[in-house]
DNA sequence: TTTAATTTTTAGACAAGTCTAAAAATTAGT
DNA sequence: ACTAATTTTTAGACTTGTCTAAAAATTAAA
């Protein structure tokens, strides 16, 4: 069906489309995939032939409905494998990404449906991101960046925006994890840092950290 | 380290070396990998550069000690994944091969050591073949082809030689599986077929079937 | 709005892995 | 031992995915 390389491009266009409305630029894709713009142009032409993306020269690309389905299925595999690694194989949430990058390309419908069942049909991956269902539907949960809350507000930590190992390890060290109830105690006007209460402890986090934590209210 | 393609060649040379002593011929490899002899020559040169095989023109190849270690590690991954698929994901023993062919190329030492632990350090795969340990040692169990036994002898079915889907499905249908105790009741001199007793039932199997079943005596 | 900077595309090249067709070496047959 | 058949290798080509360097298009700036 699609080569690993093609799948990586499709997934990348999908991810970039989330926080950017309109055609995804050649350069943006090149940067995300750590490759050269000329390589992106080549691949994008091919994916356009295959009706995965819509591409007009100099206009960037957008996924077709078909392309979105393909992307969802790759992301579904990626996230299910992440759950497997964390829940069953003692990986920590900062270790799963690169292995899941490989596992997501394994071709076997039965493997994925059985894995899904084996894991108990999880709805989120270890970073709180939703796992697309077998039909490609993604059920986004209601969440807000912690940095957008005001003093006194509280909610449950349900996800992270940055999934880099450094950030996740930092959270581990601070004792912040998914499912933790977090309350805004104070916001420093000077640097925008947040004083929060989590797990009975009060701690201060920078605005950058606060902009990478998703909170579900109510 | 090694590409998927290189790994497939290494694994193939290893398997062919088991029932053939001496250099493995270009044609044998080509046949096993369903590729052309010229492709094999190219790859074999590359693997020879990398000190995985010893190759002299027109002489076939043999694995170096290093090559054997590499092969063992690929086979270890393959067989561990097979156990995972059968034990945890409800695959039957005739369905695991092609998925394991893909999974065996995933690169992550932690993944394999954790998988091994998760599966309870299995010693055999679903077809009764030994799983190499982390150091590449393969503990061959003592077994004999059923076709080499005589009337009255008995033992436990511990493996199959042919792992094709057709053969495995046939065994399922006949109710023959790993761990079953099998006793030779009679051998037909005419066609070499065997009358055996297994699971309280008596049945007749052709010599071809008998030549693909491994029995461990006592 | 005309030039300058940036982005994107094209053109041509390269590496990996494969193939076909032909040449060379080996093995087998008589 | 000398052809004949087979096996193996070489030579050249093709595909996929990548790259560099240059050209073309777009966007930004003065």
mmCIF file with all atom_site columns, C-alpha atoms in Angstrom, chain B residues 93-215:
data_model
loop_
_atom_site.group_PDB
_atom_site.id
_atom_site.type_symbol
_atom_site.label_atom_id
_atom_site.label_alt_id
_atom_site.label_comp_id
_atom_site.label_asym_id
_atom_site.label_entity_id
_atom_site.label_seq_id
_atom_site.pdbx_PDB_ins_code
_atom_site.Cartn_x
_atom_site.Cartn_y
_atom_site.Cartn_z
_atom_site.occupancy
_atom_site.B_iso_or_equiv
_atom_site.pdbx_formal_charge
_atom_site.auth_seq_id
_atom_site.auth_comp_id
_atom_site.auth_asym_id
_atom_site.auth_atom_id
_atom_site.pdbx_PDB_model_num
ATOM 1   C CA . UNK B 1 93  ? 0.414  -21.029 14.749 1.00 0.00 ? 93  UNK B CA 1
ATOM 2   C CA . UNK B 1 94  ? -0.154 -20.880 11.011 1.00 0.00 ? 94  UNK B CA 1
ATOM 3   C CA . UNK B 1 95  ? -0.801 -17.123 11.025 1.00 0.00 ? 95  UNK B CA 1
ATOM 4   C CA . UNK B 1 96  ? 2.243  -15.820 12.826 1.00 0.00 ? 96  UNK B CA 1
ATOM 5   C CA . UNK B 1 97  ? 4.971  -16.097 10.273 1.00 0.00 ? 97  UNK B CA 1
ATOM 6   C CA . UNK B 1 98  ? 4.415  -13.146 7.987  1.00 0.00 ? 98  UNK B CA 1
ATOM 7   C CA . UNK B 1 99  ? 3.765  -10.713 10.813 1.00 0.00 ? 99  UNK B CA 1
ATOM 8   C CA . UNK B 1 100 ? 6.835  -11.922 12.680 1.00 0.00 ? 100 UNK B CA 1
ATOM 9   C CA . UNK B 1 101 ? 8.816  -11.394 9.467  1.00 0.00 ? 101 UNK B CA 1
ATOM 10  C CA . UNK B 1 102 ? 8.036  -7.714  9.808  1.00 0.00 ? 102 UNK B CA 1
ATOM 11  C CA . UNK B 1 103 ? 8.371  -7.427  13.570 1.00 0.00 ? 103 UNK B CA 1
ATOM 12  C CA . UNK B 1 104 ? 11.780 -9.102  13.638 1.00 0.00 ? 104 UNK B CA 1
ATOM 13  C CA . UNK B 1 105 ? 13.322 -5.990  12.068 1.00 0.00 ? 105 UNK B CA 1
ATOM 14  C CA . UNK B 1 106 ? 12.292 -3.558  14.801 1.00 0.00 ? 106 UNK B CA 1
ATOM 15  C CA . UNK B 1 107 ? 15.383 -2.107  16.414 1.00 0.00 ? 107 UNK B CA 1
ATOM 16  C CA . UNK B 1 108 ? 15.213 -1.755  20.182 1.00 0.00 ? 108 UNK B CA 1
ATOM 17  C CA . UNK B 1 109 ? 17.160 -3.897  22.632 1.00 0.00 ? 109 UNK B CA 1
ATOM 18  C CA . UNK B 1 110 ? 14.897 -2.846  25.479 1.00 0.00 ? 110 UNK B CA 1
ATOM 19  C CA . UNK B 1 111 ? 11.824 -3.868  23.509 1.00 0.00 ? 111 UNK B CA 1
ATOM 20  C CA . UNK B 1 112 ? 13.126 -7.404  23.104 1.00 0.00 ? 112 UNK B CA 1
ATOM 21  C CA . UNK B 1 113 ? 14.380 -7.897  26.633 1.00 0.00 ? 113 UNK B CA 1
ATOM 22  C CA . UNK B 1 114 ? 11.113 -6.586  28.060 1.00 0.00 ? 114 UNK B CA 1
ATOM 23  C CA . UNK B 1 115 ? 9.091  -8.689  25.645 1.00 0.00 ? 115 UNK B CA 1
ATOM 24  C CA . UNK B 1 116 ? 11.064 -11.746 26.679 1.00 0.00 ? 116 UNK B CA 1
ATOM 25  C CA . UNK B 1 117 ? 10.298 -11.056 30.340 1.00 0.00 ? 117 UNK B CA 1
ATOM 26  C CA . UNK B 1 118 ? 6.655  -10.254 29.594 1.00 0.00 ? 118 UNK B CA 1
ATOM 27  C CA . UNK B 1 119 ? 6.259  -13.615 27.874 1.00 0.00 ? 119 UNK B CA 1
ATOM 28  C CA . UNK B 1 120 ? 7.894  -15.431 30.801 1.00 0.00 ? 120 UNK B CA 1
ATOM 29  C CA . UNK B 1 121 ? 11.207 -16.201 29.091 1.00 0.00 ? 121 UNK B CA 1
ATOM 30  C CA . UNK B 1 122 ? 9.826  -18.780 26.667 1.00 0.00 ? 122 UNK B CA 1
ATOM 31  C CA . UNK B 1 123 ? 12.258 -21.395 25.403 1.00 0.00 ? 123 UNK B CA 1
ATOM 32  C CA . UNK B 1 124 ? 10.401 -22.414 22.246 1.00 0.00 ? 124 UNK B CA 1
ATOM 33  C CA . UNK B 1 125 ? 8.290  -20.671 19.638 1.00 0.00 ? 125 UNK B CA 1
ATOM 34  C CA . UNK B 1 126 ? 4.813  -21.910 18.678 1.00 0.00 ? 126 UNK B CA 1
ATOM 35  C CA . UNK B 1 127 ? 6.292  -24.438 16.242 1.00 0.00 ? 127 UNK B CA 1
ATOM 36  C CA . UNK B 1 128 ? 8.624  -25.901 18.833 1.00 0.00 ? 128 UNK B CA 1
ATOM 37  C CA . UNK B 1 129 ? 11.737 -24.172 17.541 1.00 0.00 ? 129 UNK B CA 1
ATOM 38  C CA . UNK B 1 130 ? 14.198 -22.975 20.186 1.00 0.00 ? 130 UNK B CA 1
ATOM 39  C CA . UNK B 1 131 ? 14.437 -19.271 20.966 1.00 0.00 ? 131 UNK B CA 1
ATOM 40  C CA . UNK B 1 132 ? 18.076 -18.108 21.025 1.00 0.00 ? 132 UNK B CA 1
ATOM 41  C CA . UNK B 1 133 ? 19.054 -16.398 24.272 1.00 0.00 ? 133 UNK B CA 1
ATOM 42  C CA . UNK B 1 134 ? 20.212 -12.786 24.455 1.00 0.00 ? 134 UNK B CA 1
ATOM 43  C CA . UNK B 1 135 ? 23.806 -13.871 23.830 1.00 0.00 ? 135 UNK B CA 1
ATOM 44  C CA . UNK B 1 136 ? 22.884 -15.763 20.705 1.00 0.00 ? 136 UNK B CA 1
ATOM 45  C CA . UNK B 1 137 ? 23.145 -19.264 22.106 1.00 0.00 ? 137 UNK B CA 1
ATOM 46  C CA . UNK B 1 138 ? 20.631 -21.679 20.687 1.00 0.00 ? 138 UNK B CA 1
ATOM 47  C CA . UNK B 1 139 ? 19.680 -24.571 22.891 1.00 0.00 ? 139 UNK B CA 1
ATOM 48  C CA . UNK B 1 140 ? 18.567 -27.279 20.505 1.00 0.00 ? 140 UNK B CA 1
ATOM 49  C CA . UNK B 1 141 ? 16.255 -29.714 22.183 1.00 0.00 ? 141 UNK B CA 1
ATOM 50  C CA . UNK B 1 142 ? 16.660 -33.395 21.648 1.00 0.00 ? 142 UNK B CA 1
ATOM 51  C CA . UNK B 1 143 ? 14.188 -34.459 19.016 1.00 0.00 ? 143 UNK B CA 1
ATOM 52  C CA . UNK B 1 144 ? 13.733 -36.935 16.204 1.00 0.00 ? 144 UNK B CA 1
ATOM 53  C CA . UNK B 1 145 ? 11.562 -37.050 13.134 1.00 0.00 ? 145 UNK B CA 1
ATOM 54  C CA . UNK B 1 146 ? 8.541  -39.229 13.770 1.00 0.00 ? 146 UNK B CA 1
ATOM 55  C CA . UNK B 1 147 ? 9.300  -41.013 10.514 1.00 0.00 ? 147 UNK B CA 1
ATOM 56  C CA . UNK B 1 148 ? 12.505 -42.386 12.039 1.00 0.00 ? 148 UNK B CA 1
ATOM 57  C CA . UNK B 1 149 ? 10.764 -44.143 14.925 1.00 0.00 ? 149 UNK B CA 1
ATOM 58  C CA . UNK B 1 150 ? 9.730  -47.789 14.962 1.00 0.00 ? 150 UNK B CA 1
ATOM 59  C CA . UNK B 1 151 ? 6.513  -49.507 15.949 1.00 0.00 ? 151 UNK B CA 1
ATOM 60  C CA . UNK B 1 152 ? 5.924  -49.314 19.684 1.00 0.00 ? 152 UNK B CA 1
ATOM 61  C CA . UNK B 1 153 ? 8.063  -46.244 20.230 1.00 0.00 ? 153 UNK B CA 1
ATOM 62  C CA . UNK B 1 154 ? 6.434  -43.168 21.615 1.00 0.00 ? 154 UNK B CA 1
ATOM 63  C CA . UNK B 1 155 ? 7.179  -39.599 22.624 1.00 0.00 ? 155 UNK B CA 1
ATOM 64  C CA . UNK B 1 156 ? 5.884  -36.081 22.755 1.00 0.00 ? 156 UNK B CA 1
ATOM 65  C CA . UNK B 1 157 ? 5.375  -33.941 19.687 1.00 0.00 ? 157 UNK B CA 1
ATOM 66  C CA . UNK B 1 158 ? 7.788  -31.037 20.196 1.00 0.00 ? 158 UNK B CA 1
ATOM 67  C CA . UNK B 1 159 ? 8.048  -29.390 16.815 1.00 0.00 ? 159 UNK B CA 1
ATOM 68  C CA . UNK B 1 160 ? 7.370  -29.302 13.115 1.00 0.00 ? 160 UNK B CA 1
ATOM 69  C CA . UNK B 1 161 ? 9.797  -29.086 10.258 1.00 0.00 ? 161 UNK B CA 1
ATOM 70  C CA . UNK B 1 162 ? 7.505  -27.572 7.660  1.00 0.00 ? 162 UNK B CA 1
ATOM 71  C CA . UNK B 1 163 ? 5.793  -24.477 9.065  1.00 0.00 ? 163 UNK B CA 1
ATOM 72  C CA . UNK B 1 164 ? 3.604  -23.769 6.069  1.00 0.00 ? 164 UNK B CA 1
ATOM 73  C CA . UNK B 1 165 ? 0.084  -22.735 6.794  1.00 0.00 ? 165 UNK B CA 1
ATOM 74  C CA . UNK B 1 166 ? -1.321 -25.737 4.914  1.00 0.00 ? 166 UNK B CA 1
ATOM 75  C CA . UNK B 1 167 ? 0.636  -28.223 6.981  1.00 0.00 ? 167 UNK B CA 1
ATOM 76  C CA . UNK B 1 168 ? -0.187 -26.538 10.298 1.00 0.00 ? 168 UNK B CA 1
ATOM 77  C CA . UNK B 1 169 ? -3.880 -26.335 9.447  1.00 0.00 ? 169 UNK B CA 1
ATOM 78  C CA . UNK B 1 170 ? -3.800 -30.012 8.549  1.00 0.00 ? 170 UNK B CA 1
ATOM 79  C CA . UNK B 1 171 ? -2.336 -30.842 11.954 1.00 0.00 ? 171 UNK B CA 1
ATOM 80  C CA . UNK B 1 172 ? -5.012 -28.739 13.656 1.00 0.00 ? 172 UNK B CA 1
ATOM 81  C CA . UNK B 1 173 ? -7.683 -30.645 11.756 1.00 0.00 ? 173 UNK B CA 1
ATOM 82  C CA . UNK B 1 174 ? -6.183 -33.988 12.749 1.00 0.00 ? 174 UNK B CA 1
ATOM 83  C CA . UNK B 1 175 ? -5.955 -32.832 16.332 1.00 0.00 ? 175 UNK B CA 1
ATOM 84  C CA . UNK B 1 176 ? -2.180 -33.051 16.456 1.00 0.00 ? 176 UNK B CA 1
ATOM 85  C CA . UNK B 1 177 ? -0.464 -30.304 18.414 1.00 0.00 ? 177 UNK B CA 1
ATOM 86  C CA . UNK B 1 178 ? 2.691  -29.538 20.334 1.00 0.00 ? 178 UNK B CA 1
ATOM 87  C CA . UNK B 1 179 ? 2.852  -31.391 23.626 1.00 0.00 ? 179 UNK B CA 1
ATOM 88  C CA . UNK B 1 180 ? 0.697  -34.283 22.467 1.00 0.00 ? 180 UNK B CA 1
ATOM 89  C CA . UNK B 1 181 ? 1.936  -37.766 23.293 1.00 0.00 ? 181 UNK B CA 1
ATOM 90  C CA . UNK B 1 182 ? 2.226  -39.869 20.154 1.00 0.00 ? 182 UNK B CA 1
ATOM 91  C CA . UNK B 1 183 ? 2.709  -43.633 19.884 1.00 0.00 ? 183 UNK B CA 1
ATOM 92  C CA . UNK B 1 184 ? 3.591  -45.548 16.741 1.00 0.00 ? 184 UNK B CA 1
ATOM 93  C CA . UNK B 1 185 ? 0.996  -48.305 16.308 1.00 0.00 ? 185 UNK B CA 1
ATOM 94  C CA . UNK B 1 186 ? 1.944  -49.549 12.893 1.00 0.00 ? 186 UNK B CA 1
ATOM 95  C CA . UNK B 1 187 ? 4.003  -48.695 9.838  1.00 0.00 ? 187 UNK B CA 1
ATOM 96  C CA . UNK B 1 188 ? 2.680  -49.639 6.409  1.00 0.00 ? 188 UNK B CA 1
ATOM 97  C CA . UNK B 1 189 ? 5.549  -51.158 4.442  1.00 0.00 ? 189 UNK B CA 1
ATOM 98  C CA . UNK B 1 190 ? 3.816  -50.358 1.152  1.00 0.00 ? 190 UNK B CA 1
ATOM 99  C CA . UNK B 1 191 ? 3.771  -46.552 1.294  1.00 0.00 ? 191 UNK B CA 1
ATOM 100 C CA . UNK B 1 192 ? 5.539  -45.894 4.568  1.00 0.00 ? 192 UNK B CA 1
ATOM 101 C CA . UNK B 1 193 ? 2.463  -44.378 6.153  1.00 0.00 ? 193 UNK B CA 1
ATOM 102 C CA . UNK B 1 194 ? 2.153  -44.414 9.933  1.00 0.00 ? 194 UNK B CA 1
ATOM 103 C CA . UNK B 1 195 ? -0.682 -45.475 12.152 1.00 0.00 ? 195 UNK B CA 1
ATOM 104 C CA . UNK B 1 196 ? -0.338 -43.493 15.346 1.00 0.00 ? 196 UNK B CA 1
ATOM 105 C CA . UNK B 1 197 ? -2.189 -43.057 18.567 1.00 0.00 ? 197 UNK B CA 1
ATOM 106 C CA . UNK B 1 198 ? -2.614 -39.515 19.736 1.00 0.00 ? 198 UNK B CA 1
ATOM 107 C CA . UNK B 1 199 ? -5.051 -38.083 22.277 1.00 0.00 ? 199 UNK B CA 1
ATOM 108 C CA . UNK B 1 200 ? -6.714 -41.466 22.718 1.00 0.00 ? 200 UNK B CA 1
ATOM 109 C CA . UNK B 1 201 ? -7.435 -41.608 19.005 1.00 0.00 ? 201 UNK B CA 1
ATOM 110 C CA . UNK B 1 202 ? -5.855 -43.764 16.343 1.00 0.00 ? 202 UNK B CA 1
ATOM 111 C CA . UNK B 1 203 ? -5.177 -42.241 12.975 1.00 0.00 ? 203 UNK B CA 1
ATOM 112 C CA . UNK B 1 204 ? -3.144 -42.788 9.855  1.00 0.00 ? 204 UNK B CA 1
ATOM 113 C CA . UNK B 1 205 ? -0.727 -40.216 8.533  1.00 0.00 ? 205 UNK B CA 1
ATOM 114 C CA . UNK B 1 206 ? 1.327  -40.317 5.362  1.00 0.00 ? 206 UNK B CA 1
ATOM 115 C CA . UNK B 1 207 ? 5.081  -40.688 5.427  1.00 0.00 ? 207 UNK B CA 1
ATOM 116 C CA . UNK B 1 208 ? 5.362  -37.091 4.304  1.00 0.00 ? 208 UNK B CA 1
ATOM 117 C CA . UNK B 1 209 ? 3.489  -35.926 7.369  1.00 0.00 ? 209 UNK B CA 1
ATOM 118 C CA . UNK B 1 210 ? 5.584  -38.191 9.579  1.00 0.00 ? 210 UNK B CA 1
ATOM 119 C CA . UNK B 1 211 ? 8.717  -36.640 8.112  1.00 0.00 ? 211 UNK B CA 1
ATOM 120 C CA . UNK B 1 212 ? 7.634  -33.218 9.263  1.00 0.00 ? 212 UNK B CA 1
ATOM 121 C CA . UNK B 1 213 ? 6.836  -33.965 12.883 1.00 0.00 ? 213 UNK B CA 1
ATOM 122 C CA . UNK B 1 214 ? 9.472  -33.894 15.596 1.00 0.00 ? 214 UNK B CA 1
ATOM 123 C CA . UNK B 1 215 ? 9.128  -36.194 18.559 1.00 0.00 ? 215 UNK B CA 1
#
